Structures are given as structure tokens and as C-alpha cells.
Coordinates of C-alpha atoms in Angstrom, one line a residue:
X293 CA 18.0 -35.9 9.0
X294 CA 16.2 -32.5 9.5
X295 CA 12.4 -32.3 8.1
X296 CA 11.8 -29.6 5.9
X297 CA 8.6 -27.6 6.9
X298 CA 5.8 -27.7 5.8
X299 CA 5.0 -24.9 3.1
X300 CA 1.6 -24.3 1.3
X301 CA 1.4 -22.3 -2.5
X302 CA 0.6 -19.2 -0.6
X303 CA 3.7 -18.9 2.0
X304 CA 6.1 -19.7 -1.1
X305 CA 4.3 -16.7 -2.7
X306 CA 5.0 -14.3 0.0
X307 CA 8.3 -15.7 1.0
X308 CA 9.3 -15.0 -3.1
X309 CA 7.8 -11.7 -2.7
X310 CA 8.2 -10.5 0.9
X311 CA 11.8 -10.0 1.2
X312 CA 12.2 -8.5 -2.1
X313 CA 9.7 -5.6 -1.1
X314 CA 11.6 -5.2 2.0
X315 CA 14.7 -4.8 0.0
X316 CA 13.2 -2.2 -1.9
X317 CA 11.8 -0.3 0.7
X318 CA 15.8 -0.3 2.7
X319 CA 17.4 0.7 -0.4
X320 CA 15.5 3.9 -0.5
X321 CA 15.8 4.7 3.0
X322 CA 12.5 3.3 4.7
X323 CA 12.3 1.0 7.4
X324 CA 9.3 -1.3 6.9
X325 CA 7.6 -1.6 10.2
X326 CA 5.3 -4.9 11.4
X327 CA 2.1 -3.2 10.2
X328 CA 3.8 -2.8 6.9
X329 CA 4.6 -6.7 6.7
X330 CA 1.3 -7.3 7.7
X331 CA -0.2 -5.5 4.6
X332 CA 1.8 -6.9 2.6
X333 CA 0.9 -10.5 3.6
X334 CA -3.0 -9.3 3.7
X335 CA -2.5 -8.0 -0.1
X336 CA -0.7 -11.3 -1.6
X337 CA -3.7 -13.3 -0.2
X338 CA -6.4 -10.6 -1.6
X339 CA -4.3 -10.7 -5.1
X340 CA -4.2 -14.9 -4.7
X341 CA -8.1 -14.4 -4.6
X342 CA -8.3 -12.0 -7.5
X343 CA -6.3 -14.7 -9.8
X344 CA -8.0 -17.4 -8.4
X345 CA -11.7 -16.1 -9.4
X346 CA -10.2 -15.9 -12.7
X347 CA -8.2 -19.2 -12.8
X348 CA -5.0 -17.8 -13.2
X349 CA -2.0 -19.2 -11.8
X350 CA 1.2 -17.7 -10.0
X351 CA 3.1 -18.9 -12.5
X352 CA 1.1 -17.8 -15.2
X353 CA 3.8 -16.2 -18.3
X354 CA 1.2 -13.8 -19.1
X355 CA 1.0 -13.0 -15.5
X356 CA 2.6 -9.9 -15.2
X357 CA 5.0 -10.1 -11.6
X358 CA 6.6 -6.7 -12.1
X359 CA 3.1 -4.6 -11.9
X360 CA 3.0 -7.1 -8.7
X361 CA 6.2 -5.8 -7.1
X362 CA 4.9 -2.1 -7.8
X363 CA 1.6 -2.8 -6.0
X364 CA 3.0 -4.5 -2.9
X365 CA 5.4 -1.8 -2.7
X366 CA 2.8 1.2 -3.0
X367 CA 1.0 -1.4 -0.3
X368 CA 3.8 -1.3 2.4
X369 CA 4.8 2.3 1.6
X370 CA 1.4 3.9 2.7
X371 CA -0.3 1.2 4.4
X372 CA -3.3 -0.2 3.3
X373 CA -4.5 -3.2 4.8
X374 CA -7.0 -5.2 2.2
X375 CA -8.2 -7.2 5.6
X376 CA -9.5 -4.4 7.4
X377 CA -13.5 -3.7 7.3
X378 CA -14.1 -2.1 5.6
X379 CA -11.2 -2.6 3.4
X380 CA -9.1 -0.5 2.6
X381 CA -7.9 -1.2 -0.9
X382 CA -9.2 -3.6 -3.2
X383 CA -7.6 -5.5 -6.5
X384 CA -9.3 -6.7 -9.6
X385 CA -7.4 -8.5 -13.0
X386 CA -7.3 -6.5 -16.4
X387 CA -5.5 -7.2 -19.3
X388 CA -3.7 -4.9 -20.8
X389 CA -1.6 -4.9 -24.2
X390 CA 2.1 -3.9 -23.7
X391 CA 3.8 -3.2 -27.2
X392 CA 7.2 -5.7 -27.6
X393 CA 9.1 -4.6 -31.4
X394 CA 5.8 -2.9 -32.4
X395 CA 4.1 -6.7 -31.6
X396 CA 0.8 -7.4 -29.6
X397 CA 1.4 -8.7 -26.4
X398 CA -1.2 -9.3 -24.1
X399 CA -0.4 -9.1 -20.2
X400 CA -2.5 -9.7 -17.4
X401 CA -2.0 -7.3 -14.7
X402 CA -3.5 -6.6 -11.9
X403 CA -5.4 -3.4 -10.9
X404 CA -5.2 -1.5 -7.3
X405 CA -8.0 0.3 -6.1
X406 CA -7.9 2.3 -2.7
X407 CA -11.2 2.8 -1.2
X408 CA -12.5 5.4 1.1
X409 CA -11.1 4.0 3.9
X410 CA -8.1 3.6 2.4
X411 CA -7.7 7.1 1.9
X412 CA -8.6 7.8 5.7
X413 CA -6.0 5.8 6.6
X414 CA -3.2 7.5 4.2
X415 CA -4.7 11.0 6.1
X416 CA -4.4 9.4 9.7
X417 CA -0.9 7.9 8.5
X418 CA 0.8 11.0 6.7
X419 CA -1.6 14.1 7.6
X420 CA 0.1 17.2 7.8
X421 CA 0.2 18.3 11.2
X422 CA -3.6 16.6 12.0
X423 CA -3.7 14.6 15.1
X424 CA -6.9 13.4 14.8
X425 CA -9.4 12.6 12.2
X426 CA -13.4 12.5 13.6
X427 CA -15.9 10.4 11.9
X428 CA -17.4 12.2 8.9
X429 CA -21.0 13.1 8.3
X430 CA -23.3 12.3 5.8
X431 CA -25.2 15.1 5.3
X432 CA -28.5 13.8 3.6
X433 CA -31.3 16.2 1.3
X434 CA -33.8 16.3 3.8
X435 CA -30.9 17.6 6.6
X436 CA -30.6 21.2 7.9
X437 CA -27.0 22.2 7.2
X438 CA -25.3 25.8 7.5
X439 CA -21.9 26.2 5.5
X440 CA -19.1 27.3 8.0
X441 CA -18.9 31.0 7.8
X442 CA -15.6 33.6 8.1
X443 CA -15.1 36.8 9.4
X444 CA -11.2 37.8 9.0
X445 CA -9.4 35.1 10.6
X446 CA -12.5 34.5 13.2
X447 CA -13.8 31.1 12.2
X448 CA -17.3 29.8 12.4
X449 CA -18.2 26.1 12.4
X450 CA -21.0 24.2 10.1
X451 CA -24.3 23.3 11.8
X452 CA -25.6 20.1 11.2
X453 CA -29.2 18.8 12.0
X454 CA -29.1 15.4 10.9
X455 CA -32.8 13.7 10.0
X456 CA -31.5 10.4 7.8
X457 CA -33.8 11.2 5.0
X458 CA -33.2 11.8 1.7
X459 CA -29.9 11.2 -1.1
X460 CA -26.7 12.5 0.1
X461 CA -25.8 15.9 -1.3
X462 CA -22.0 16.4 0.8
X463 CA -19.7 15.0 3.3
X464 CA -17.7 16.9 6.0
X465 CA -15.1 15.8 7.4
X466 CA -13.9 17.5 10.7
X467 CA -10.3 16.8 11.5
X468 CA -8.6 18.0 14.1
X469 CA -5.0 20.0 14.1
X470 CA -2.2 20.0 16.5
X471 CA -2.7 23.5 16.8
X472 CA -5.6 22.2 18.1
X473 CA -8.1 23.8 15.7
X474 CA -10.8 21.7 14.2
X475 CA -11.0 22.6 10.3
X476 CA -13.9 20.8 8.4
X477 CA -13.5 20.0 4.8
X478 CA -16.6 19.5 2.7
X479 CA -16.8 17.8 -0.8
X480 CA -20.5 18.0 -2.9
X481 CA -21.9 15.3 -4.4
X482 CA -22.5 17.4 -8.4
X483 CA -18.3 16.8 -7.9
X484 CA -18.6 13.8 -8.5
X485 CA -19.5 13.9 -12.0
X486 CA -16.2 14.8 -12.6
X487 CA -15.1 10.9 -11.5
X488 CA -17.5 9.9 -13.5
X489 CA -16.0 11.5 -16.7
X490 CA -13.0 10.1 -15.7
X491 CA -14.1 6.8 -15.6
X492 CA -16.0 6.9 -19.0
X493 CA -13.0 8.1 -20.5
X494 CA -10.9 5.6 -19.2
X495 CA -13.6 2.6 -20.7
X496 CA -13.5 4.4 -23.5
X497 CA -9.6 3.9 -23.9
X498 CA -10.0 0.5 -26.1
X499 CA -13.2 1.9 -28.2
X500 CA -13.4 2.0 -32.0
X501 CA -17.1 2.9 -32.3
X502 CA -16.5 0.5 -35.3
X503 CA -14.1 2.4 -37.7
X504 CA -11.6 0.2 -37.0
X505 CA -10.7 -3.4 -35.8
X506 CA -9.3 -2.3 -33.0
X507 CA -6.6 1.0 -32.2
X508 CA -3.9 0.0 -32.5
X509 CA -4.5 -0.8 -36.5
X510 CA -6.5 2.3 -36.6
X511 CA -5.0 4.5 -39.7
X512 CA -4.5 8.1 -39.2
X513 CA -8.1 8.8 -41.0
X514 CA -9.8 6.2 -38.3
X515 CA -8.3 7.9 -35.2
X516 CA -9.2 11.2 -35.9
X517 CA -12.9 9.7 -36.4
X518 CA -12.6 7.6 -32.8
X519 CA -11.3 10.7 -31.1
X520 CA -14.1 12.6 -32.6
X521 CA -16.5 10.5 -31.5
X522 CA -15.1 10.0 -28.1
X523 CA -14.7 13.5 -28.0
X524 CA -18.6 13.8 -28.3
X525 CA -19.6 10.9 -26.0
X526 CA -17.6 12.9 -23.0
X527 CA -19.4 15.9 -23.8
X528 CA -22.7 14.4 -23.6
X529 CA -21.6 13.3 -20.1
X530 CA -19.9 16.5 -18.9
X531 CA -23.7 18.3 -19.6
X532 CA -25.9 15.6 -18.3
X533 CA -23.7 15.1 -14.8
X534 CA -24.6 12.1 -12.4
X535 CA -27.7 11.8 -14.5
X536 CA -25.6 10.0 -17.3
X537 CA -25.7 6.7 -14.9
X538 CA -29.5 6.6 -16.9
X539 CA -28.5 7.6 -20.2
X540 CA -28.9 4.2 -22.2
X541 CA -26.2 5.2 -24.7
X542 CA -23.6 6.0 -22.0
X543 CA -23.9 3.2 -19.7
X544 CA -22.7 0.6 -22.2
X545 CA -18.8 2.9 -21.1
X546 CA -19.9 2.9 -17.3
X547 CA -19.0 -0.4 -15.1
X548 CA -22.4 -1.6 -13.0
X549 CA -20.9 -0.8 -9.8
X550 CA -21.9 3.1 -10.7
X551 CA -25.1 2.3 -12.5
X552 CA -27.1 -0.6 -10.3
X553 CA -29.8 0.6 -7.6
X554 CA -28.0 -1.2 -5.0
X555 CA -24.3 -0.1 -5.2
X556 CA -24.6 3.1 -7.0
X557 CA -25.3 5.1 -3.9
X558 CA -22.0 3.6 -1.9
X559 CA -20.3 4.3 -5.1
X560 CA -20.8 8.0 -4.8
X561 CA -20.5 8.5 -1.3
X562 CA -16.8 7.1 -1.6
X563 CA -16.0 9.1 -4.3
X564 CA -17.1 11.9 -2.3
X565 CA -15.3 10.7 0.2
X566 CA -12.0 10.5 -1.7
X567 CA -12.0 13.9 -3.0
X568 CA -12.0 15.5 0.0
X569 CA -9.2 13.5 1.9
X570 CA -6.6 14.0 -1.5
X571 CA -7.1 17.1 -1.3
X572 CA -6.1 17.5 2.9
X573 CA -2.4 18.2 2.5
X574 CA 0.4 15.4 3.3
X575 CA 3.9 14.6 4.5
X576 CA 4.9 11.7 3.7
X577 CA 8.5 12.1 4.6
X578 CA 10.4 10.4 1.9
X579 CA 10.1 11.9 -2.1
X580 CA 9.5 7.8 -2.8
X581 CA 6.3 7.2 -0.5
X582 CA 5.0 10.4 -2.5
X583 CA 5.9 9.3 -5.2
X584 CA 4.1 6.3 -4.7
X585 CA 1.1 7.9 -3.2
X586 CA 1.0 10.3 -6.8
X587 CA 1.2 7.2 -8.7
X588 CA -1.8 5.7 -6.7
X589 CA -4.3 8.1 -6.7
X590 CA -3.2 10.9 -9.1
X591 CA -5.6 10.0 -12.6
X592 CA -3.4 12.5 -14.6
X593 CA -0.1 10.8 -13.4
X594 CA -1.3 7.2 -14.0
X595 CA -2.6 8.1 -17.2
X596 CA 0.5 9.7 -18.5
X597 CA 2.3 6.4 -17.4
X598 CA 0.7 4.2 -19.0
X599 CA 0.6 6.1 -22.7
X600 CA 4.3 6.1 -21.9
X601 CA 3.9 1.8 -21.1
X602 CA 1.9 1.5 -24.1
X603 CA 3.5 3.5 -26.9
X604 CA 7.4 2.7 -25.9
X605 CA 9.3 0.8 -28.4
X606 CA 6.6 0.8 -31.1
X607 CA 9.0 2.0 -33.5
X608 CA 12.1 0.8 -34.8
X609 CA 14.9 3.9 -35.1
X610 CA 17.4 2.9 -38.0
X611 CA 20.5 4.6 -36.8
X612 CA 22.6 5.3 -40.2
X613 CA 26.7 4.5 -39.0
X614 CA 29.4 6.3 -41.1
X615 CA 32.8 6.0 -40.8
X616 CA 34.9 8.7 -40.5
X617 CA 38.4 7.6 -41.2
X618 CA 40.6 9.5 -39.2
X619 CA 44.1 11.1 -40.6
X620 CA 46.9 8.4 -39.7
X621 CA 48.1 9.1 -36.2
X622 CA 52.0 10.2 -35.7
X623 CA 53.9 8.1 -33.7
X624 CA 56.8 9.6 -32.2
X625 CA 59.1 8.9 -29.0
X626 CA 57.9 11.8 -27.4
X627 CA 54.2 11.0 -27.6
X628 CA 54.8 7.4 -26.6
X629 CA 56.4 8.5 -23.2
X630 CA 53.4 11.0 -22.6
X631 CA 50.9 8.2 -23.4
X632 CA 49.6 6.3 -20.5
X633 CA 49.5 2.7 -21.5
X634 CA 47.4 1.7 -19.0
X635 CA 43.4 3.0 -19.0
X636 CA 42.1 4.8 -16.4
X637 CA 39.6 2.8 -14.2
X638 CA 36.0 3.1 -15.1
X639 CA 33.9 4.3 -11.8
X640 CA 31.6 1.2 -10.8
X641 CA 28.0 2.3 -10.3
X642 CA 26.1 0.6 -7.6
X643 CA 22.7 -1.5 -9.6
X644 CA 19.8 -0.1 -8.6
X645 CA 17.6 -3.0 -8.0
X646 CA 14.5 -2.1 -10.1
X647 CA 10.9 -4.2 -10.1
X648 CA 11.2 -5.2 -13.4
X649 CA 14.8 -6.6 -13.2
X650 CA 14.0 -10.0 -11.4
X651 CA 12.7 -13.3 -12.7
X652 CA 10.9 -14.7 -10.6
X653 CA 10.3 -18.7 -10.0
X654 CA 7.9 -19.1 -7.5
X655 CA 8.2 -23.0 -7.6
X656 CA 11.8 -22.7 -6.1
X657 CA 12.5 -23.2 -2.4
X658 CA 14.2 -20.7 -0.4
X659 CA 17.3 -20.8 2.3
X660 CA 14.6 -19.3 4.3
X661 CA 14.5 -21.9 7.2
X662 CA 11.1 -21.0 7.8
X663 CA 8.0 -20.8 4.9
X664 CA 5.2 -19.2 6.3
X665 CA 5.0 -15.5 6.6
X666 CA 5.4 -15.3 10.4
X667 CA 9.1 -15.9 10.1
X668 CA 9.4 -12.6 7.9

């Protein structure tokens, strides 16, 4: 009698999971490579330690395993390992209220993040023509810098005399072409007040300011008041800048990783960080990995999918049917020879296998004759 192997919670987790990513990925024409396996492994355990820190279980109902799928699949498609350090993409627990028959009903989903180096990775990964991406500086207040000057096409560099002291006010990033040209992109730290506005308005997505129980039983009256009053909150933000992290009435909308002493500073400097790399054009080679890659970082693409998420099905449509009685049809010798008894054959569509097709029972065992992730 053969002894079944040994199998923690975990490897069942990525052996339910695993495969089905891989399946994905081959249906729409991309090989998943070893590194891609291994972030994939590396995210299920940093998602396992998101859920756990909030004692939630696998097999949670109000778990929701589809916006799993989607996140191991924008994982494996451009690469981000949540092991490396410093990580590369991060994942935190939010619930979220998906409308069922125009009914509350509370998920819990989890949230992907990709962090600076995250988005160093997707430029050394899919950079268009770059071969090589150098370390970036941090150019600080109290450092002599020279913007990089042109004269036609003649090209002259930044200069950079670093002294360590002071906030810092940009990055540069010099990356390096197959042409063999160096070209140096530079984002400003006053941009990022523009992230910052983003992320107010996205905390503000829930608030009532009170004239209402919550906004989804808001009356038309109420809404109008909310998005007035959201409307002047953003406002106040867009003319005070970065100095709204201080502004007692705003930071009640702004999470503390932006507002406390010790992590506000790392906070901006990655944001500074990100803006310059999404901008550094891409190939990603397949329309899904960019696809992917748009639904990961882009803030006006996420947004505009989950208004769709949220506000689908919210309303019933009462379709009126009438009968239209048709005149009584002749039936003649002729028209019985010209009629083909037998229909013709319907043409069989192939399923796309989607995310949020598949049930998943995580407490099931597998045909896999191995459990732990090493034998996928």
C-alpha cells in the first residue's frame, strides 16, 4: 500500500491554484517560465500572511478566490517576486461591497500593491529597447544638480554633486539603450501631490460626510451634497500640495503610511520612483501581459473597473414579451420537398476558461502525485 505524502495547508493552496494559473497563462499564448512559478509560489505565501494577520481562512465564503486568480495571474505575467528585498509587490485585505440583485454583499478581497522595485523590475523585464537600468540617484535639497541640457539633437547629461543633506526634491534614473545611449529620466517630488490626490479620493470613495447612512442609500438630494463636499475636500488638497499630509482635516482621508515622521519620507520617494518608470515606454509582447500591466498600475483603468464591479446588476430590467401571432403557415407539397427536415448544426465555441468560472475547494486532494510546490 503506497503512502500518500505528506501535504501541509499551504502546498494544497498552491497545488489548487498553481496549475490553474498556468492554464491561464497557455491558453493565451504565454509560456510561464521557472521565475514565473516561483512568484507565484512567493505571492500565495505573502497572501497566506495577509489573511492570516486578519484571521481569515482559505476557505472563507466571503473570501473572494476570483480577485485571487486575477492577482496571481498579473503576478506570473510581469514578474514580481513578493520575497525579494526589497519587495517587489506587496498585498493587504479590504472589503469591498459587490452588488448581487441590487443586495449588499460584502466580499473580502485582497489588494495588490507593486512597489518601487517592483516597477524596476517590470522596466528591466519589458523595457523597450533598454539593456540596462543603473541605480538611480536621490538627489537631496542641499545637492548641486544641473538639468540635462539640448542643443538640436546634441545631448548633454545632468551633473550631480551629491552632499546627503537635506529632503529629496527628484530622482533620475539613467538607463541605458541598446543604441547604446544613456537617457536619464527625472521625476520631481511637487508630482507627487498628484498621488496624493489620488489617494484621498480613493478614501474618500465610502464617505457620507454625514448626509446619509452610507452611499449606497444615499437619495439623489444626498449625493449631490457628498459629491459637493468631496468635491471641496479635493480642492483643498490640490492647493495645499504635499503640505496637506499636516492639514488636520485632511488626514482623517490619508492612510499613516503617508502622514507618520518615520515612513512618510520612503512613501514619497517611491512614489517618485513609480512615476518615472510608468512613464519609460514598454513591450510587453502579448496585448494580455499589457493588459494586465494597465490593470495594475493604470489608477484611471482600475477605477473605471471597479464602478463597472460595483454598479452592475443593481437594477432589475423588466423586459415586456408580446406575442405576435403569425398568419397560419401554407403547407403545400412543394414547400415540404424544399424544407430541410433536419437543422443545420450549431458551430461549437471553444469555453474560454475565465477566473471567475471555477469553484474552488481547497480541502480536496489532487491526482497531483506530488503536494508541495516543487513538483509544479
Amino acid at each position: 500500500m503506497s503512502q500518500q505524502p505528506f501535504s501541509t495547508g499551504l502546498s494544497k493552496i498552491t497545488n489548487t491554484f498553481a496549475p490553474m494559473i498556468e492554464q491561464q497563462l497557455s491558453g493565451n499564448g504565454i509560456n510561464m517560465d521557472q521565475y514565473s512559478k516561483q512568484c507565484v509560489v512567493a505571492a500565495i505565501s505573502a497572501i497566506n500572511n495577509a489573511l492570516d494577520m486578519k484571521g481569515i481562512n482559505w476557505n472563507d465564503h466571503s473570501l473572494d478566490k476570483n480577485n485571487i486568480t486575477q492577482i496571481l495571474l498579473t503576478v506570473a505575467s510581469l514578474k514580481l517576486n513578493a520575497s525579494a528585498s526589497p519587495r517587489e509587490v506587496y498585498f493587504q485585505v479590504r472589503n469591498v461591497n459587490v452588488k448581487v440583485d441590487g443586495k449588499d454583499n460584502w466580499k473580502k478581497q485582497i489588494e495588490m500593491g507593486i512597489e518601487g522595485d517592483g516597477n524596476d523590475a517590470i522596466l528591466s523585464n519589458f523595457g523597450r529597447n533598454i539593456e540596462k537600468v543603473y541605480p538611480f540617484w536621490l538627489v537631496r535639497e542641499g545637492d548641486h544638480f544641473e538639468y540635462p541640457k539640448f542643443k538640436g539633437v546634441e545631448y548633454e547629461p545632468p551633473v550631480w554633486s551629491p552632499t546627503g543633506k537635506g529632503e529629496v526634491v527628484r530622482i533620475v534614473y539613467p538607463v541605458l539603450h541598446k543604441d547604446k545611449t544613456i537617457h536619464y529620466y527625472i521625476g520631481e517630488r511637487e508630482d507627487v501631490a498628484k498621488n496624493l490626490i489620488a489617494h484621498i479620493s480613493n478614501n474618500l470613495m465610502n464617505e457620507t460626510f454625514g448626509f446619509a447612512e452610507n452611499r449606497f442609500k444615499a437619495t439623489p438630494d444626498e449625493k449631490k451634497k457628498i459629491d459637493a463636499k468631496k468635491l471641496e475636500v479635493l480642492k483643498k488638497a490640490k492647493e495645499l500640495g504635499l503640505a496637506a499630509l499636516d492639514d488636520p482635516e485632511l488626514q482623517k482621508w490619508i492612510s499613516p503610511a503617508w502622514t507618520e515622521f518615520q515612513s512618510r519620507e520612503s512613501m514619497i520617494i517611491r512614489k517618485i520612483r513609480n512615476n518615472i518608470v510608468k512613464k519609460i515606454p514598454k513591450d510587453f509582447g502579448s496585448a494580455f501581459i499589457e493588459m494586465i500591466h494597465s490593470e495594475a498600475t493604470d489608477a484611471d483603468y482600475s477605477e473605471v473597473r471597479r464602478e463597472i464591479s460595483e454598479n452592475a446588476n443593481q437594477e432589475i430590467i423588466d423586459v415586456e414579451h408580446r406575442v405576435v401571432e403569425e398568419p397560419p403557415a401554407r403547407s403545400t407539397r412543394t414547400e415540404e420537398k424544399q424544407a430541410d427536415p433536419t437543422p443545420p448544426p450549431q458551430q461549437e465555441h471553444p469555453a474560454h476558461q475565465e477566473s471567475g468560472q471555477q469553484e474552488l475547494n481547497l480541502d480536496q486532494q489532487h491526482a497531483a502525485p506530488a503536494s508541495g510546490p516543487d513538483s509544479w
